[in-house]
Short mmCIF file of C-alpha atoms and ligand atoms in Angstrom, two decimals:
data_model
loop_
_atom_site.label_atom_id
_atom_site.label_comp_id
_atom_site.label_asym_id
_atom_site.label_seq_id
_atom_site.Cartn_x
_atom_site.Cartn_y
_atom_site.Cartn_z
CA MET J 1 98.51 3.42 16.03
CA LEU J 2 97.13 2.32 13.01
CA ILE J 3 94.76 4.82 11.17
CA THR J 4 93.24 3.81 7.86
CA MET J 5 93.10 6.20 4.90
CA ASP J 6 89.23 6.21 5.34
CA GLU J 7 89.50 7.31 8.87
CA PHE J 8 92.34 9.95 8.19
CA THR J 9 90.44 11.95 5.59
CA ILE J 10 87.32 12.01 7.55
CA GLN J 11 89.13 13.09 10.68
CA GLU J 12 90.52 16.06 8.14
CA THR J 13 87.73 17.12 6.39
CA ARG J 14 86.17 17.59 9.44
CA LYS J 15 88.63 20.69 9.88
CA PHE J 16 86.33 22.29 7.45
CA PRO J 17 82.66 22.25 9.09
CA GLN J 18 80.93 23.37 5.66
CA ALA J 19 82.25 19.98 4.32
CA THR J 20 79.97 17.04 3.44
CA GLY J 21 82.11 13.96 3.21
CA ASP J 22 81.85 13.70 -0.76
CA LEU J 23 85.63 14.19 -0.97
CA SER J 24 86.55 11.89 1.32
CA ALA J 25 83.85 9.04 -0.61
CA LEU J 26 85.75 10.10 -3.21
CA LEU J 27 88.97 9.89 -2.50
CA ARG J 28 87.49 5.83 -0.97
CA ASP J 29 86.53 5.01 -4.57
CA ILE J 30 90.14 5.62 -5.91
CA GLY J 31 91.35 3.64 -3.47
CA LEU J 32 89.34 0.88 -3.89
CA ALA J 33 90.09 1.11 -7.49
CA GLY J 34 93.85 1.10 -6.97
CA LYS J 35 93.09 -1.61 -4.73
CA ILE J 36 91.70 -3.75 -7.24
CA ILE J 37 94.10 -2.87 -10.04
CA ASN J 38 96.69 -3.78 -7.31
CA ASN J 39 95.44 -7.29 -7.26
CA GLN J 40 96.04 -7.75 -11.16
CA VAL J 41 99.37 -5.64 -11.04
CA ARG J 42 100.75 -8.05 -8.91
CA LYS J 43 99.61 -11.35 -11.11
CA ALA J 44 101.32 -9.59 -14.15
CA GLY J 45 104.50 -12.26 -14.11
CA LEU J 46 101.67 -14.78 -14.28
CA VAL J 47 100.43 -13.46 -17.68
CA ASP J 48 102.31 -16.29 -19.89
CA ILE J 49 100.63 -18.76 -17.61
CA LEU J 50 97.37 -17.55 -16.74
CA GLY J 51 97.36 -16.23 -20.69
CA LYS J 52 98.02 -13.03 -22.46
CA HIS J 53 95.39 -10.96 -23.90
CA GLY J 54 92.74 -12.23 -25.84
CA ALA J 55 93.33 -15.43 -24.51
CA THR J 56 90.77 -17.06 -21.44
CA ASN J 57 92.97 -17.53 -17.82
CA VAL J 58 92.31 -20.28 -15.93
CA GLN J 59 88.87 -19.49 -14.82
CA GLY J 60 87.84 -19.22 -17.84
CA GLU J 61 87.51 -15.35 -17.67
CA GLU J 62 88.75 -12.89 -20.79
CA GLN J 63 92.55 -11.66 -20.32
CA MET J 64 92.96 -7.70 -20.89
CA LYS J 65 95.98 -5.62 -21.03
CA LEU J 66 96.80 -4.37 -17.86
CA ASP J 67 96.18 -0.25 -19.10
CA ILE J 68 92.87 -1.38 -20.16
CA PHE J 69 91.88 -3.43 -17.02
CA ALA J 70 92.92 0.06 -14.83
CA ASN J 71 91.41 2.29 -17.23
CA GLU J 72 88.03 0.16 -16.90
CA THR J 73 88.04 -0.28 -13.35
CA LEU J 74 88.67 3.26 -12.54
CA ILE J 75 85.62 4.37 -15.02
CA LYS J 76 83.55 1.36 -13.80
CA ILE J 77 83.96 2.34 -10.06
CA LEU J 78 83.75 6.07 -10.10
CA LYS J 79 80.63 5.23 -12.32
CA SER J 80 79.13 3.96 -9.37
CA SER J 81 80.64 6.29 -6.70
CA SER J 82 77.46 9.14 -6.20
CA GLU J 83 80.43 11.90 -5.90
CA CYS J 84 81.50 12.31 -9.76
CA ALA J 85 79.91 13.77 -12.12
CA GLY J 86 82.33 12.52 -15.30
CA ILE J 87 85.92 11.37 -15.51
CA ALA J 88 88.68 12.33 -18.39
CA SER J 89 91.73 9.31 -19.32
CA GLU J 90 94.47 9.08 -20.80
CA GLU J 91 92.96 6.09 -22.30
CA ASN J 92 89.57 8.06 -23.54
CA ASP J 93 89.66 10.43 -26.34
CA ASP J 94 87.41 12.37 -24.91
CA HIS J 95 85.50 13.03 -21.27
CA LEU J 96 83.43 10.83 -20.01
CA PRO J 97 79.87 12.28 -18.66
CA TYR J 98 78.48 9.93 -16.32
CA GLU J 99 74.84 10.46 -17.13
CA ASP J 100 72.79 8.71 -14.52
CA ALA J 101 70.84 10.31 -11.88
CA TYR J 102 73.43 10.26 -8.62
CA SER J 103 76.38 11.02 -10.96
CA THR J 104 74.37 14.75 -12.57
CA GLN J 105 73.97 15.34 -8.99
CA ALA J 106 77.83 15.10 -8.19
CA LYS J 107 80.13 17.80 -7.78
CA TYR J 108 83.22 16.67 -8.83
CA VAL J 109 85.18 15.08 -11.72
CA VAL J 110 88.36 13.10 -11.81
CA LEU J 111 91.09 13.24 -14.58
CA PHE J 112 93.39 9.99 -14.26
CA ASP J 113 96.34 7.87 -16.01
CA PRO J 114 95.11 4.83 -14.94
CA LEU J 115 98.51 2.82 -15.35
CA ASP J 116 101.25 5.29 -16.03
CA GLY J 117 105.08 3.89 -17.01
CA SER J 118 103.44 0.78 -18.44
CA SER J 119 106.28 -0.18 -20.66
CA ASN J 120 107.95 -0.74 -16.93
CA ILE J 121 105.35 -3.62 -16.30
CA ASP J 122 107.51 -6.33 -18.40
CA VAL J 123 110.73 -5.92 -16.67
CA ASN J 124 108.79 -5.59 -13.43
CA ALA J 125 109.80 -2.40 -11.94
CA SER J 126 107.53 0.20 -10.18
CA ILE J 127 104.25 1.75 -11.87
CA GLY J 128 101.35 3.84 -10.93
CA THR J 129 97.93 5.56 -11.35
CA ILE J 130 97.70 8.72 -11.38
CA PHE J 131 94.90 11.01 -10.23
CA ALA J 132 92.99 14.83 -9.99
CA ILE J 133 90.22 15.99 -8.32
CA TYR J 134 88.10 19.32 -9.60
CA LYS J 135 85.16 20.71 -8.74
CA ARG J 136 82.92 20.89 -11.63
CA VAL J 137 82.25 24.15 -13.01
CA SER J 138 78.83 23.06 -15.25
CA PRO J 139 76.03 23.12 -13.02
CA VAL J 140 74.91 20.59 -10.96
CA GLY J 141 72.04 18.71 -12.26
CA THR J 142 73.16 18.47 -15.98
CA PRO J 143 75.82 16.02 -17.75
CA CYS J 144 79.11 17.63 -16.89
CA THR J 145 80.82 19.03 -19.77
CA GLN J 146 84.45 19.54 -21.58
CA GLU J 147 85.11 23.02 -19.53
CA ASP J 148 85.23 20.91 -16.03
CA PHE J 149 87.84 19.38 -17.49
CA LEU J 150 90.17 21.98 -18.93
CA GLN J 151 90.72 24.27 -15.85
CA PRO J 152 94.47 25.45 -14.39
CA GLY J 153 95.80 23.05 -11.91
CA ASN J 154 95.37 25.40 -9.09
CA LYS J 155 91.29 24.76 -9.12
CA GLN J 156 92.28 21.18 -8.32
CA ILE J 157 90.59 19.70 -4.96
CA ALA J 158 92.94 17.08 -4.18
CA ALA J 159 95.72 15.08 -6.23
CA GLY J 160 97.52 11.61 -5.98
CA TYR J 161 98.98 8.50 -7.35
CA ILE J 162 99.08 4.97 -6.25
CA ILE J 163 102.25 3.35 -6.80
CA TYR J 164 102.72 -0.13 -7.22
CA GLY J 165 106.23 -0.71 -5.98
CA SER J 166 107.90 -2.73 -3.67
CA SER J 167 104.47 -2.14 -1.29
CA THR J 168 101.35 -0.50 -2.52
CA MET J 169 101.40 3.50 -1.84
CA MET J 170 98.51 5.83 -1.95
CA VAL J 171 99.93 9.22 -2.01
CA TYR J 172 97.07 12.68 -2.13
CA ALA J 173 97.70 15.82 -1.73
CA THR J 174 95.17 18.57 -0.46
CA ARG J 175 95.79 22.06 0.73
CA LEU J 176 96.00 20.42 3.79
CA GLY J 177 98.76 18.81 3.13
CA VAL J 178 100.59 15.43 1.22
CA ASN J 179 99.77 12.00 3.00
CA GLY J 180 100.94 8.67 2.55
CA PHE J 181 98.98 5.40 3.05
CA THR J 182 100.75 2.03 2.26
CA LEU J 183 98.72 -0.94 1.56
CA GLU J 184 98.52 -3.52 4.07
CA PRO J 185 97.30 -6.57 1.95
CA SER J 186 96.18 -8.84 5.14
CA ILE J 187 93.31 -6.69 6.09
CA GLY J 188 93.15 -4.80 2.34
CA GLU J 189 93.26 -1.46 4.15
CA PHE J 190 95.21 1.63 3.09
CA CYS J 191 97.12 2.84 6.18
CA LEU J 192 99.00 5.89 7.20
CA SER J 193 102.22 5.68 7.06
CA HIS J 194 103.77 8.60 5.62
CA PRO J 195 102.05 11.59 7.85
CA ASN J 196 102.70 14.78 6.50
CA MET J 197 105.63 14.61 3.76
CA LYS J 198 107.93 17.14 2.73
CA CYS J 199 109.83 17.28 -0.13
CA PRO J 200 113.38 18.37 1.29
CA GLU J 201 114.26 22.08 -0.17
CA ASN J 202 117.72 20.77 -1.47
CA GLY J 203 118.85 17.51 -3.07
CA ASN J 204 121.28 15.68 -5.19
CA ILE J 205 119.95 13.34 -7.47
CA TYR J 206 118.61 14.69 -10.93
CA SER J 207 116.02 12.51 -12.91
CA ILE J 208 115.81 12.91 -16.76
CA ASN J 209 116.28 10.59 -19.86
CA GLN J 210 119.30 11.99 -20.63
CA GLY J 211 119.44 9.78 -23.95
CA ASN J 212 117.31 12.47 -25.52
CA SER J 213 120.46 15.59 -24.90
CA VAL J 214 121.44 15.47 -28.85
CA LYS J 215 117.75 17.24 -28.87
CA TYR J 216 117.86 19.61 -25.90
CA SER J 217 118.09 23.41 -25.67
CA GLU J 218 121.33 25.11 -25.06
CA GLY J 219 120.00 26.32 -21.41
CA MET J 220 118.64 22.46 -21.10
CA LEU J 221 122.21 21.15 -22.01
CA ALA J 222 123.94 23.79 -19.80
CA TYR J 223 122.04 22.90 -16.85
CA VAL J 224 122.62 18.96 -17.26
CA ASN J 225 126.27 20.11 -17.41
CA TYR J 226 125.75 21.55 -14.00
CA CYS J 227 124.81 18.25 -12.39
CA MET J 228 127.57 16.46 -13.55
CA GLU J 229 130.08 19.33 -13.22
CA SER J 230 132.40 18.24 -9.50
CA ASN J 231 131.86 21.11 -6.91
CA LYS J 232 132.75 19.32 -3.56
CA GLU J 233 131.13 22.71 -1.21
CA GLU J 234 127.56 22.31 -3.37
CA GLY J 235 128.00 18.08 -3.53
CA ARG J 236 128.21 17.92 -7.38
CA PRO J 237 128.22 15.78 -9.17
CA TYR J 238 124.11 14.71 -8.23
CA ARG J 239 123.66 11.16 -8.65
CA GLN J 240 121.38 10.31 -11.63
CA ARG J 241 118.38 8.00 -11.72
CA TYR J 242 115.75 7.58 -13.88
CA ILE J 243 113.36 4.63 -13.80
CA GLY J 244 111.07 5.95 -17.07
CA SER J 245 108.08 5.39 -14.39
CA MET J 246 106.79 8.88 -13.48
CA VAL J 247 105.27 8.11 -10.16
CA ALA J 248 108.07 5.94 -9.06
CA ASP J 249 110.61 8.77 -10.06
CA MET J 250 108.43 11.11 -8.37
CA HIS J 251 107.88 8.92 -5.37
CA ARG J 252 111.50 8.94 -4.58
CA THR J 253 112.16 12.93 -5.41
CA LEU J 254 108.90 13.84 -2.96
CA ILE J 255 111.27 11.56 -0.28
CA LYS J 256 114.62 12.06 -0.78
CA GLY J 257 114.47 15.59 -2.58
CA GLY J 258 116.04 16.07 -6.47
CA ILE J 259 115.09 16.93 -9.36
CA PHE J 260 112.46 15.06 -11.80
CA ILE J 261 112.62 16.70 -15.55
CA TYR J 262 110.87 16.25 -18.63
CA PRO J 263 111.66 19.16 -21.01
CA GLY J 264 110.73 20.21 -24.22
CA ASP J 265 113.33 19.58 -26.87
CA LYS J 266 113.82 20.77 -30.42
CA SER J 267 111.73 17.77 -32.11
CA SER J 268 109.16 18.41 -29.37
CA PRO J 269 108.42 21.42 -27.91
CA ASN J 270 106.58 20.34 -25.12
CA GLY J 271 107.77 17.27 -24.20
CA LYS J 272 105.75 14.31 -23.46
CA LEU J 273 104.37 14.49 -20.27
CA ARG J 274 100.40 15.54 -20.20
CA LEU J 275 99.62 18.64 -18.32
CA GLN J 276 96.48 17.39 -17.11
CA TYR J 277 96.50 13.94 -15.18
CA GLU J 278 100.67 13.80 -15.27
CA CYS J 279 101.99 17.41 -14.76
CA ASN J 280 98.95 19.18 -12.73
CA PRO J 281 98.45 16.41 -9.79
CA MET J 282 102.52 15.77 -9.44
CA ALA J 283 102.66 19.60 -9.63
CA LEU J 284 100.23 19.99 -6.34
CA ILE J 285 101.39 17.43 -4.69
CA MET J 286 104.76 18.73 -4.65
CA GLU J 287 103.55 22.30 -4.13
CA ALA J 288 102.09 20.91 -1.01
CA ALA J 289 104.85 19.24 0.53
CA GLY J 290 107.32 22.63 -0.38
CA GLY J 291 108.39 21.54 -3.48
CA LYS J 292 107.99 23.57 -6.54
CA SER J 293 106.54 22.61 -10.37
CA VAL J 294 107.44 24.74 -13.39
CA ASP J 295 106.87 24.21 -16.85
CA GLY J 296 110.34 26.21 -17.75
CA ALA J 297 109.51 29.22 -17.09
CA ASN J 298 105.61 29.40 -15.71
CA ASN J 299 104.65 27.35 -12.54
CA THR J 300 102.82 24.15 -13.59
CA LEU J 301 99.58 25.00 -11.69
CA GLU J 302 98.89 28.35 -13.30
CA ILE J 303 98.74 27.08 -16.91
CA VAL J 304 95.45 27.25 -18.71
CA PRO J 305 94.86 23.88 -20.41
CA THR J 306 93.06 24.50 -23.83
CA GLU J 307 93.05 20.61 -24.42
CA LEU J 308 92.56 17.53 -22.90
CA HIS J 309 95.55 15.65 -23.44
CA GLN J 310 98.08 18.41 -24.35
CA ARG J 311 101.73 18.21 -23.10
CA CYS J 312 103.40 20.09 -21.33
CA PRO J 313 107.17 20.37 -19.85
CA ILE J 314 107.99 19.59 -16.23
CA PHE J 315 110.73 20.78 -13.87
CA THR J 316 109.61 19.76 -10.53
CA GLY J 317 110.88 18.71 -7.18
CA SER J 318 113.01 20.35 -4.80
CA LYS J 319 112.31 24.04 -4.70
CA ASN J 320 115.83 25.64 -4.54
CA MET J 321 116.97 22.83 -7.35
CA VAL J 322 114.42 24.13 -9.58
CA LYS J 323 114.91 27.40 -9.06
CA LYS J 324 118.34 26.62 -10.04
CA ALA J 325 117.29 24.82 -13.17
CA MET J 326 115.09 27.62 -14.42
CA GLU J 327 118.37 30.31 -14.23
CA PHE J 328 119.83 28.18 -16.75
CA VAL J 329 116.49 27.27 -19.43
CA LYS J 330 114.38 30.70 -18.87
P1 AHM P 401 102.95 6.33 -20.53
O1 AHM P 401 101.48 7.38 -20.27
O2 AHM P 401 102.58 6.15 -22.14
O3 AHM P 401 103.62 5.65 -19.92
O4 AHM P 401 104.75 6.94 -20.54
C1 AHM P 401 104.61 8.32 -19.73
C2 AHM P 401 106.21 7.75 -19.15
C3 AHM P 401 106.01 8.12 -17.87
O5 AHM P 401 106.01 7.63 -16.72
C4 AHM P 401 107.79 8.58 -17.80
O6 AHM P 401 108.29 9.38 -16.79
C5 AHM P 401 108.00 8.58 -19.40
O7 AHM P 401 107.05 8.35 -19.88
C6 AHM P 401 109.48 8.47 -19.44
O8 AHM P 401 109.92 8.66 -21.33
P2 AHM P 401 111.03 8.25 -21.74
O9 AHM P 401 111.08 6.65 -22.03
O10 AHM P 401 110.68 9.12 -23.25
O11 AHM P 401 112.12 9.02 -21.12
MG1 MG P 402 100.81 8.14 -18.89
#
C-alpha cells in the first residue's frame, strides 16, 4: 500500500483531538522545499555545463550556489506558508520574522541548516537539509522574537532531515516516533518507506573525524583507542565510517546503529556543529528512535541555548554505545 507523507502526517495528527492540522501543513511545506532543492542538487554535476555561480544557464537564469539556493527556497516557501511565524538559518546571522498578516498569526517557528555538508557536493556524496520546529513563546499576532529560537531542544515539536543521497528521503520525528519517506520521482511524492524507525541499542560502527585526534582530550583518545582495541566477545575493533556529511553519517547511524561523535577539542572546546539546527534536531530523532544524545555529560535536548549559532559537542546514536563513550569522556 502506498501512503504519502501528507496522508501519513494527517492520520498521525488525528490521534490528537486538539490538533489543528497546522503541523501537518508545515511539514508538507518543508517537504515541498526539499523537492525543489532536490531538483537543483540532482543537477549539481552539470554546473560547468549550465554555468557557475554568477553566470547564466542555458535558460538565461542566474545560477546560484546550491547552499544559497537551498536557503532562499526554504525562506520563500516558509514565508508563504501560513503556519510559520519566522525562521532562523545557518546562512543568516539573525532570525528572520515574517511580518505579513498570516505569518504573525502562526504559532510555529522553524530553524534549519539548508544544505549541510555542502563541501561534499563536489565529490557527489550525500548532503542534506536539517530542520527543527518549535512552538513560539512570543504572543501570536506579533512578529516572532529571538526568544522563540532559543528554546531547549526538548521543546521541539518535530524535527527532521532530508537526505539527497542515492535516493532522496525525508525523515522526521515527533514524540510519536520517527518515520522515513522516500521520494518517488515519477509522482513527486514522499512515500512511507521506513515506518517507525528504531536505532539499534548496540552497534559496531564509530563515526568521527579521527584526523583531529592530536587535539582530543585524554578521555576522548581513550575512547577511540577502546573502539580500535580487539575484543572478540564485544565485537571490537569497531568499524570506522565517516563521510563528513552529518546527515549521511546520522542516517547510517539511525538505521545500522553506531555512534556519531563531533567532540570538543583543545582548539575548539565546543566542537564544530551547531546546537540549534544540527545537534538538537538529530538528538530529537535519536531519542524518539530509542537512541541517545549527549554533549559528553548532559543530554543534548536539555541544554538551554544562549546564542542562535552556538556550537556544541555531540555524541549520538545507539544508546549503549553513547553510555560507554560517556564513561570515558565525562
Ligand atoms: P557545514 O554546515 O559547513 O556543511 O559543516 C557541517 C559538516 C557536517 O555535515 C559534518 O558532520 C562536519 O561538518 C564535518 O566536519 P569535519 O570536516 O571537521 O570533520
Ligand atoms: Mg551545517
